[in-house]
Coordinates of C-alpha atoms in Angstrom, one line a residue:
M1 CA -27.7 73.3 -192.6
L2 CA -24.9 76.0 -193.5
N3 CA -21.4 74.2 -193.0
V4 CA -18.4 75.9 -191.4
E5 CA -16.5 76.7 -194.5
D6 CA -19.6 78.7 -196.3
W7 CA -20.1 80.5 -192.9
A8 CA -16.6 81.7 -192.8
E9 CA -16.5 82.7 -196.5
I10 CA -19.9 84.5 -195.8
R11 CA -18.2 86.6 -193.1
R12 CA -14.8 87.1 -195.0
L13 CA -16.6 88.2 -198.3
H14 CA -19.1 90.6 -196.2
R15 CA -16.8 92.2 -193.7
A16 CA -13.2 92.1 -195.5
E17 CA -14.4 92.8 -199.0
G18 CA -17.8 94.6 -198.6
V19 CA -19.7 92.2 -201.0
P20 CA -23.6 92.8 -200.5
I21 CA -25.7 90.2 -199.1
K22 CA -27.7 89.6 -202.3
E23 CA -24.4 89.1 -204.3
I24 CA -23.1 86.6 -201.7
A25 CA -26.2 84.5 -201.9
R26 CA -25.8 84.5 -205.5
R27 CA -22.3 83.3 -205.6
L28 CA -22.7 80.8 -202.7
G29 CA -26.2 79.7 -204.0
I30 CA -28.0 80.1 -200.6
A31 CA -30.7 82.0 -199.5
R32 CA -30.2 85.7 -198.3
N33 CA -31.7 84.7 -195.0
T34 CA -29.2 82.1 -194.5
V35 CA -26.5 84.8 -195.2
R36 CA -28.2 86.9 -192.7
A37 CA -28.1 84.5 -190.0
A38 CA -24.5 83.7 -190.6
L39 CA -23.4 87.2 -190.0
R40 CA -25.6 87.7 -187.1
S41 CA -24.2 84.5 -185.5
D42 CA -21.4 84.6 -182.9
G43 CA -19.7 81.5 -183.4
P44 CA -19.4 78.8 -186.4
P45 CA -22.6 76.4 -187.1
Q46 CA -22.8 73.4 -184.8
Y47 CA -24.3 70.2 -186.0
K48 CA -26.9 69.0 -183.1
R49 CA -28.2 65.6 -184.0
I50 CA -31.8 65.2 -182.6
S51 CA -32.2 62.4 -179.8
R52 CA -34.1 59.4 -180.7
G53 CA -34.0 58.4 -177.2
C54 CA -32.6 55.1 -175.6
V55 CA -34.0 51.5 -175.0
A56 CA -33.2 52.3 -171.4
D57 CA -35.7 55.2 -171.1
A58 CA -38.7 53.0 -170.6
F59 CA -36.8 50.8 -167.9
E60 CA -35.6 54.0 -166.1
P61 CA -38.3 54.2 -163.2
Q62 CA -37.8 50.5 -162.4
I63 CA -33.8 51.1 -162.2
R64 CA -34.4 54.2 -160.2
A65 CA -36.6 52.2 -157.8
L66 CA -34.0 49.4 -157.4
L67 CA -31.1 51.8 -156.9
A68 CA -33.0 53.9 -154.1
E69 CA -33.1 50.7 -152.1
W70 CA -29.8 49.0 -153.3
P71 CA -27.4 51.7 -154.5
R72 CA -24.6 49.2 -155.2
M73 CA -26.8 46.4 -156.8
P74 CA -24.7 45.1 -159.8
G75 CA -25.7 45.6 -163.3
P76 CA -26.5 41.9 -164.4
V77 CA -28.8 41.6 -161.1
I78 CA -30.6 44.6 -162.0
A79 CA -30.9 43.4 -165.5
Q80 CA -32.5 40.2 -164.2
R81 CA -34.7 42.2 -161.9
I82 CA -36.2 44.4 -164.5
G83 CA -36.4 41.7 -167.2
W84 CA -33.9 43.7 -169.7
P85 CA -34.1 42.2 -173.0
Y86 CA -31.3 43.9 -174.7
S87 CA -27.5 43.8 -174.5
M88 CA -25.8 45.3 -171.4
S89 CA -24.4 48.0 -173.1
P90 CA -27.1 50.5 -172.9
L91 CA -28.1 49.3 -169.3
K92 CA -24.4 49.9 -168.1
K93 CA -24.4 53.6 -169.8
R94 CA -27.4 54.5 -167.8
L95 CA -26.3 53.0 -164.7
T96 CA -23.1 55.0 -165.0
Q97 CA -25.2 58.3 -165.1
L98 CA -27.8 57.2 -162.5
R99 CA -25.8 55.4 -159.9
P100 CA -23.7 58.5 -158.6
E101 CA -27.4 60.0 -157.4
Y102 CA -28.0 57.0 -155.1
A103 CA -24.7 55.5 -154.1
G104 CA -22.7 59.1 -153.8
V105 CA -19.4 60.0 -155.1
D106 CA -16.0 59.3 -153.4
P107 CA -13.6 61.9 -154.6
V108 CA -9.9 61.2 -154.3
D109 CA -7.4 64.0 -153.4
R110 CA -4.0 64.4 -154.8
V111 CA -1.4 63.2 -152.3
V112 CA 1.8 64.6 -151.6
Y113 CA 4.3 62.2 -149.9
E114 CA 6.8 63.3 -147.5
P115 CA 10.3 61.9 -147.4
G116 CA 10.5 58.7 -145.4
Q117 CA 6.8 58.3 -144.8
I118 CA 5.3 55.5 -147.0
T119 CA 6.2 52.3 -149.0
Q120 CA 3.5 50.9 -150.9
C121 CA 3.7 47.1 -151.2
D122 CA 2.2 44.5 -153.5
L123 CA 2.3 41.1 -155.3
W124 CA 2.7 41.0 -159.0
F125 CA 2.2 37.6 -160.9
P126 CA 4.0 37.6 -164.1
E127 CA 2.1 35.4 -166.7
T128 CA 5.5 33.8 -167.6
R129 CA 6.0 30.5 -166.2
I130 CA 9.4 29.7 -164.4
P131 CA 11.2 26.4 -164.4
V132 CA 11.7 25.3 -161.0
A133 CA 12.5 21.5 -161.5
A134 CA 12.9 19.0 -164.2
G135 CA 9.6 19.1 -166.4
Q136 CA 7.9 21.6 -163.9
E137 CA 6.9 25.1 -164.5
R138 CA 5.2 27.3 -162.2
V139 CA 3.9 31.0 -162.0
L140 CA 5.4 32.5 -159.1
P141 CA 4.7 35.9 -157.1
V142 CA 7.0 38.9 -157.2
L143 CA 7.2 41.1 -154.2
V144 CA 7.1 44.8 -155.6
M145 CA 8.1 47.8 -153.1
T146 CA 7.7 51.5 -154.1
L147 CA 9.0 54.4 -151.9
G148 CA 6.3 57.1 -151.7
F149 CA 8.6 60.0 -152.0
S150 CA 11.3 59.1 -154.2
R151 CA 9.4 56.6 -156.3
F152 CA 12.4 54.1 -155.8
L153 CA 11.4 50.6 -157.0
T154 CA 12.4 47.5 -155.5
A155 CA 11.1 43.7 -156.3
T156 CA 12.0 40.3 -155.9
M157 CA 10.6 36.8 -156.8
I158 CA 9.4 34.8 -154.1
P159 CA 8.4 31.1 -153.6
S160 CA 5.0 31.4 -152.3
R161 CA 2.2 34.0 -151.1
Q162 CA 2.6 32.5 -147.3
A163 CA 3.1 35.1 -144.8
G164 CA 6.6 33.8 -143.8
D165 CA 7.8 33.9 -147.4
I166 CA 6.1 37.4 -148.0
L167 CA 7.8 39.0 -145.0
S168 CA 11.3 37.3 -145.9
G169 CA 10.9 39.2 -149.1
M170 CA 10.1 42.3 -147.5
W171 CA 13.1 42.1 -144.9
Q172 CA 15.4 41.3 -148.0
L173 CA 14.4 44.4 -150.0
I174 CA 14.3 46.5 -146.8
G175 CA 17.8 45.3 -146.0
G176 CA 18.8 46.3 -149.7
I177 CA 18.0 50.0 -149.0
G178 CA 19.2 49.8 -145.3
R179 CA 16.3 51.6 -143.6
V180 CA 12.5 51.4 -143.5
T181 CA 9.8 53.8 -143.9
K182 CA 7.3 54.6 -141.1
K183 CA 4.4 53.1 -142.7
L184 CA 4.0 50.1 -145.1
V185 CA 0.9 50.2 -147.3
W186 CA -0.6 46.8 -148.3
D187 CA -4.1 45.8 -149.7
R188 CA -6.1 42.9 -148.3
E189 CA -3.5 40.4 -149.3
S190 CA -4.7 36.9 -147.2
A191 CA -1.4 36.6 -145.5
I192 CA -1.1 40.3 -144.4
G193 CA -4.4 41.4 -143.6
G194 CA -7.2 39.2 -145.3
T195 CA -9.7 39.5 -142.4
G196 CA -9.4 43.3 -142.2
R197 CA -6.8 43.4 -139.5
V198 CA -3.2 42.8 -139.7
S199 CA -2.0 39.2 -139.2
T200 CA -0.2 38.2 -136.2
S201 CA 3.0 37.4 -137.9
A202 CA 2.9 40.9 -140.2
A203 CA 2.3 42.9 -136.7
A204 CA 5.2 40.9 -135.4
F205 CA 7.4 42.0 -138.5
A206 CA 6.3 45.5 -138.2
G207 CA 6.8 45.9 -134.5
T208 CA 10.5 44.7 -134.7
L209 CA 11.2 47.4 -137.3
A210 CA 9.1 50.1 -135.3
T211 CA 7.1 50.7 -138.3
K212 CA 3.3 50.4 -139.0
I213 CA 1.3 48.1 -141.8
V214 CA -1.5 50.0 -143.2
L215 CA -4.3 48.2 -145.0
A216 CA -5.9 49.8 -148.0
P217 CA -9.7 49.9 -148.0
P218 CA -11.2 46.9 -149.9
R219 CA -11.7 47.5 -153.7
D220 CA -10.0 50.5 -153.7
P221 CA -6.6 50.0 -155.7
E222 CA -6.1 53.8 -156.1
F223 CA -5.1 53.7 -152.4
K224 CA -1.8 52.3 -153.4
G225 CA -1.7 53.5 -157.0
L226 CA 2.0 54.0 -157.1
V227 CA 2.8 50.3 -156.7
E228 CA 0.0 49.3 -159.0
R229 CA 1.3 51.4 -161.9
N230 CA 4.8 50.0 -161.5
N231 CA 3.4 46.4 -161.5
Q232 CA 2.0 47.7 -165.1
F233 CA 5.2 49.2 -165.8
L234 CA 7.1 45.8 -165.2
E235 CA 4.6 44.0 -167.1
T236 CA 5.1 46.2 -170.4
S237 CA 8.8 47.1 -169.8
F238 CA 10.6 44.4 -167.9
L239 CA 8.8 41.3 -169.2
P240 CA 8.6 41.3 -172.8
G241 CA 10.9 39.4 -174.9
R242 CA 12.7 37.9 -171.7
V243 CA 13.3 34.0 -171.0
F244 CA 14.2 32.8 -167.5
V245 CA 15.7 29.7 -166.9
S246 CA 15.1 29.6 -162.9
P247 CA 13.8 31.9 -160.5
A248 CA 17.4 33.0 -159.5
D249 CA 17.8 33.7 -163.2
F250 CA 14.7 35.9 -163.0
N251 CA 15.7 37.7 -160.0
T252 CA 19.3 38.2 -161.6
Q253 CA 17.8 39.9 -164.9
L254 CA 15.3 41.9 -162.6
D255 CA 18.0 43.3 -160.2
E256 CA 19.9 44.6 -163.4
W257 CA 16.8 46.1 -164.8
L258 CA 15.7 47.8 -161.9
V259 CA 19.2 49.8 -161.9
R260 CA 18.1 51.2 -165.1
A261 CA 14.5 51.8 -164.1
N262 CA 15.5 53.8 -161.2
S263 CA 17.7 55.9 -162.9
R264 CA 14.9 57.3 -165.4
T265 CA 13.3 60.7 -164.7
V266 CA 9.7 60.2 -163.4
R267 CA 7.5 62.8 -164.8
S268 CA 5.2 63.3 -161.7
I269 CA 8.1 64.3 -159.4
Q270 CA 10.4 65.6 -162.2
G271 CA 13.3 63.6 -160.4
R272 CA 15.2 60.5 -160.5
P273 CA 14.3 57.7 -158.2
D274 CA 18.0 57.0 -157.7
V275 CA 18.8 60.6 -156.9
L276 CA 16.0 61.3 -154.5
L277 CA 16.4 58.1 -152.6
E278 CA 19.1 59.9 -150.5
T279 CA 16.3 62.5 -149.1
D280 CA 14.0 59.7 -148.8
Y281 CA 16.6 57.6 -146.9
L282 CA 17.7 60.1 -144.2
A283 CA 14.2 60.7 -143.0
M284 CA 13.6 56.8 -142.8
L285 CA 13.9 54.8 -139.4
P286 CA 17.0 52.8 -138.8
L287 CA 16.8 49.2 -138.8
P288 CA 16.9 47.2 -135.5
P289 CA 19.9 45.2 -134.3
V290 CA 18.1 42.1 -134.6
A291 CA 16.2 40.6 -137.6
P292 CA 12.4 40.4 -137.4
P293 CA 10.8 37.2 -137.4
I294 CA 10.5 35.8 -140.9
G295 CA 10.3 32.5 -143.0
L296 CA 8.3 29.7 -142.6
K297 CA 8.4 27.8 -139.4
L298 CA 6.9 24.7 -137.7
R299 CA 7.5 22.2 -135.1
V300 CA 6.9 18.4 -135.8
R301 CA 7.6 15.2 -134.3
L302 CA 9.8 13.3 -136.8
G303 CA 8.1 10.2 -138.2
R304 CA 9.6 6.9 -139.2
D305 CA 10.0 8.0 -142.8
Y306 CA 12.5 10.8 -141.3
Y307 CA 11.0 13.8 -143.6
V308 CA 9.5 16.8 -143.0
R309 CA 7.1 18.8 -145.3
V310 CA 7.6 22.5 -146.3
D311 CA 5.1 24.1 -148.9
T312 CA 4.4 20.7 -150.4
V313 CA 8.0 19.8 -150.5
D314 CA 9.6 16.9 -148.4
Y315 CA 12.9 17.4 -147.0
S316 CA 15.1 14.3 -145.4
V317 CA 16.3 14.6 -141.7
D318 CA 18.7 13.0 -139.8
P319 CA 16.9 9.5 -138.9
R320 CA 18.6 9.8 -135.4
A321 CA 15.9 12.2 -134.7
I322 CA 13.0 9.8 -135.2
G323 CA 10.3 10.0 -132.5
R324 CA 11.5 13.5 -131.2
F325 CA 10.3 17.1 -131.9
V326 CA 12.2 19.0 -134.7
D327 CA 12.0 22.6 -135.3
V328 CA 11.9 23.4 -139.0
T329 CA 12.8 27.0 -140.6
A330 CA 12.6 27.8 -144.2
S331 CA 14.0 31.2 -145.8
L332 CA 13.6 31.9 -149.4
T333 CA 16.9 30.2 -150.0
E334 CA 17.3 27.3 -147.7
V335 CA 15.7 24.7 -145.2
V336 CA 17.2 24.0 -142.0
V337 CA 15.9 21.6 -139.1
F338 CA 17.0 21.5 -135.5
C339 CA 16.5 19.0 -132.9
D340 CA 17.3 20.1 -129.1
S341 CA 19.5 22.8 -130.8
Q342 CA 21.4 20.4 -132.8
L343 CA 21.5 20.7 -136.4
V344 CA 20.0 17.9 -138.0
A345 CA 19.2 18.8 -141.5
R346 CA 20.4 21.8 -143.9
H347 CA 18.8 21.8 -147.8
E348 CA 18.7 24.4 -150.3
R349 CA 15.0 25.4 -150.6
C350 CA 13.2 23.9 -153.6
W351 CA 10.4 26.1 -155.3
A352 CA 9.0 23.1 -157.1
K353 CA 5.5 21.2 -156.2
Q354 CA 5.5 17.7 -154.5
A355 CA 9.1 17.4 -154.7
V356 CA 11.4 15.1 -152.6
I357 CA 14.7 16.4 -151.4
T358 CA 17.2 13.5 -149.8
D359 CA 20.5 13.9 -148.3
P360 CA 22.7 10.9 -149.1
D361 CA 24.1 11.3 -145.6
H362 CA 20.7 10.5 -144.1
Q363 CA 19.8 7.8 -146.3
A364 CA 23.1 6.2 -145.5
A365 CA 22.2 6.7 -141.7
A366 CA 18.9 5.3 -142.1
A367 CA 20.1 2.1 -143.7
L368 CA 22.5 1.7 -140.9
L369 CA 20.0 2.0 -138.4
R370 CA 17.5 -0.4 -140.3
K371 CA 20.7 -2.9 -140.4
N372 CA 21.4 -2.7 -136.6
F373 CA 17.8 -2.9 -135.8
T374 CA 17.4 -6.1 -137.9
A375 CA 20.4 -7.5 -136.2
E376 CA 19.4 -6.6 -132.7
R377 CA 16.0 -8.3 -133.2
A378 CA 17.6 -11.6 -134.7
R379 CA 20.1 -11.6 -131.7
R380 CA 17.3 -11.1 -129.3
E381 CA 15.3 -14.2 -131.0
A382 CA 18.5 -16.2 -131.0
A383 CA 18.9 -15.6 -127.4
G384 CA 15.4 -16.5 -126.5
Q385 CA 14.4 -12.9 -125.6
T386 CA 11.4 -13.1 -127.3
R387 CA 7.7 -12.3 -125.5
R388 CA 6.3 -15.5 -123.8
H389 CA 3.1 -16.2 -122.0
T390 CA 3.2 -16.9 -118.2
D391 CA 3.3 -20.6 -118.9
G392 CA 6.3 -20.2 -120.9
H393 CA 5.3 -20.8 -124.4
V394 CA 6.1 -18.0 -127.0
V395 CA 3.5 -15.4 -128.0
A396 CA 2.7 -16.5 -131.7
M397 CA 2.4 -13.9 -134.4
R398 CA -0.9 -14.5 -136.1
A399 CA -1.8 -13.6 -139.5
L400 CA -4.4 -10.9 -140.0
P401 CA -6.6 -13.6 -142.1
D402 CA -6.9 -15.8 -138.8
Y403 CA -8.6 -12.9 -137.1
D404 CA -11.0 -12.3 -139.8
A405 CA -12.0 -16.0 -139.8
L406 CA -12.3 -15.7 -135.9
F407 CA -14.8 -12.9 -136.1
G408 CA -16.7 -14.2 -139.2
V409 CA -15.7 -11.2 -141.7
D410 CA -14.7 -11.4 -145.2
F411 CA -12.9 -8.2 -146.8
T412 CA -12.6 -10.0 -150.2
A413 CA -16.2 -10.6 -151.0
P414 CA -17.5 -8.8 -153.9
P415 CA -19.3 -5.4 -153.2
R416 CA -23.1 -6.0 -153.5
K417 CA -25.0 -3.4 -155.8
A418 CA -27.7 -1.1 -153.6
S419 CA -31.2 -1.3 -154.5
N420 CA -34.1 0.9 -153.5
T421 CA -36.5 -2.3 -154.0

């Protein structure tokens, strides 16, 4: 086949220098018909490889039959149904070609964001493990929020994916800006809208701010592509080469980096987020005079061990509240406990797992209560204030083995091996 270089030389010799076809054929060592064909052609020669077919050709009728009934059937399931004997690569290529004919095409329009309209929210999970206690490191979520118009980026690390912690992080970031957009876009995060409907706590948060939480369609990351791209931006531009000694250190370094990130020029809007934020801000909603319901909250009856559990961590409470209901509230930074509107515990929030946080004052108060209880019991026994029967004799305190012997049970007998015979 004539190559492009010879084709170009034939046309130059004939049209620019007037060399006859016969002489061109002699110089280049090619047939005169080839020279004539090159002069007649409108464009350079193109190599076209003869298709030898594909191993998927023989299976195409079966594939089409399955797609006609189940357009979104996964590739591995199709391979199993048709008895596919080869690697998955040829089958995936054929499915890419055939599936749109049956499943349809869902085009995405370019979106123009107006000032003050939308904030996209998401959780980013950096692979770096953060020290949270002595000998304990965790992979913690980072709440990321991106304003649609200005592309202004905010983020902060939070202790868990529970609704109270996510909403606390949102309030912290929104409060840092000073206003809120008319819509907050989330995916199907379990604490926000895992069931396909906005959760009660998230709806209460949005209602207080007079905004609206919009849930993205399932399996559609492009619906909130701005924050998804910023997650990747954080992964590639903030995280590499950094070492963190605590969640607080992570957030400190993140805040410093965000100042530089928001001062860069974003190509898609041809502007800097920190400059465009002013236009966004003026169109956003003012914050309410009261804070929205945030944080982890629970109401429990305080047990004898005078500890309450918040996110797998136990915190001590004033033991004088034992047996009474206490109200526990945990923010991102502290845990406070009230009993009948009286503060009975205040601790710094621990981000570790299965930890025990004890206030020495609570421990001392428990020791004093225990000492007083023992002394009072001894005094009552010495004064004869013990439990007695109607005939006057003291109620005996029997040992548990006595009851075992009375009812003829033996809990110390070796276990017997079960047999089917």
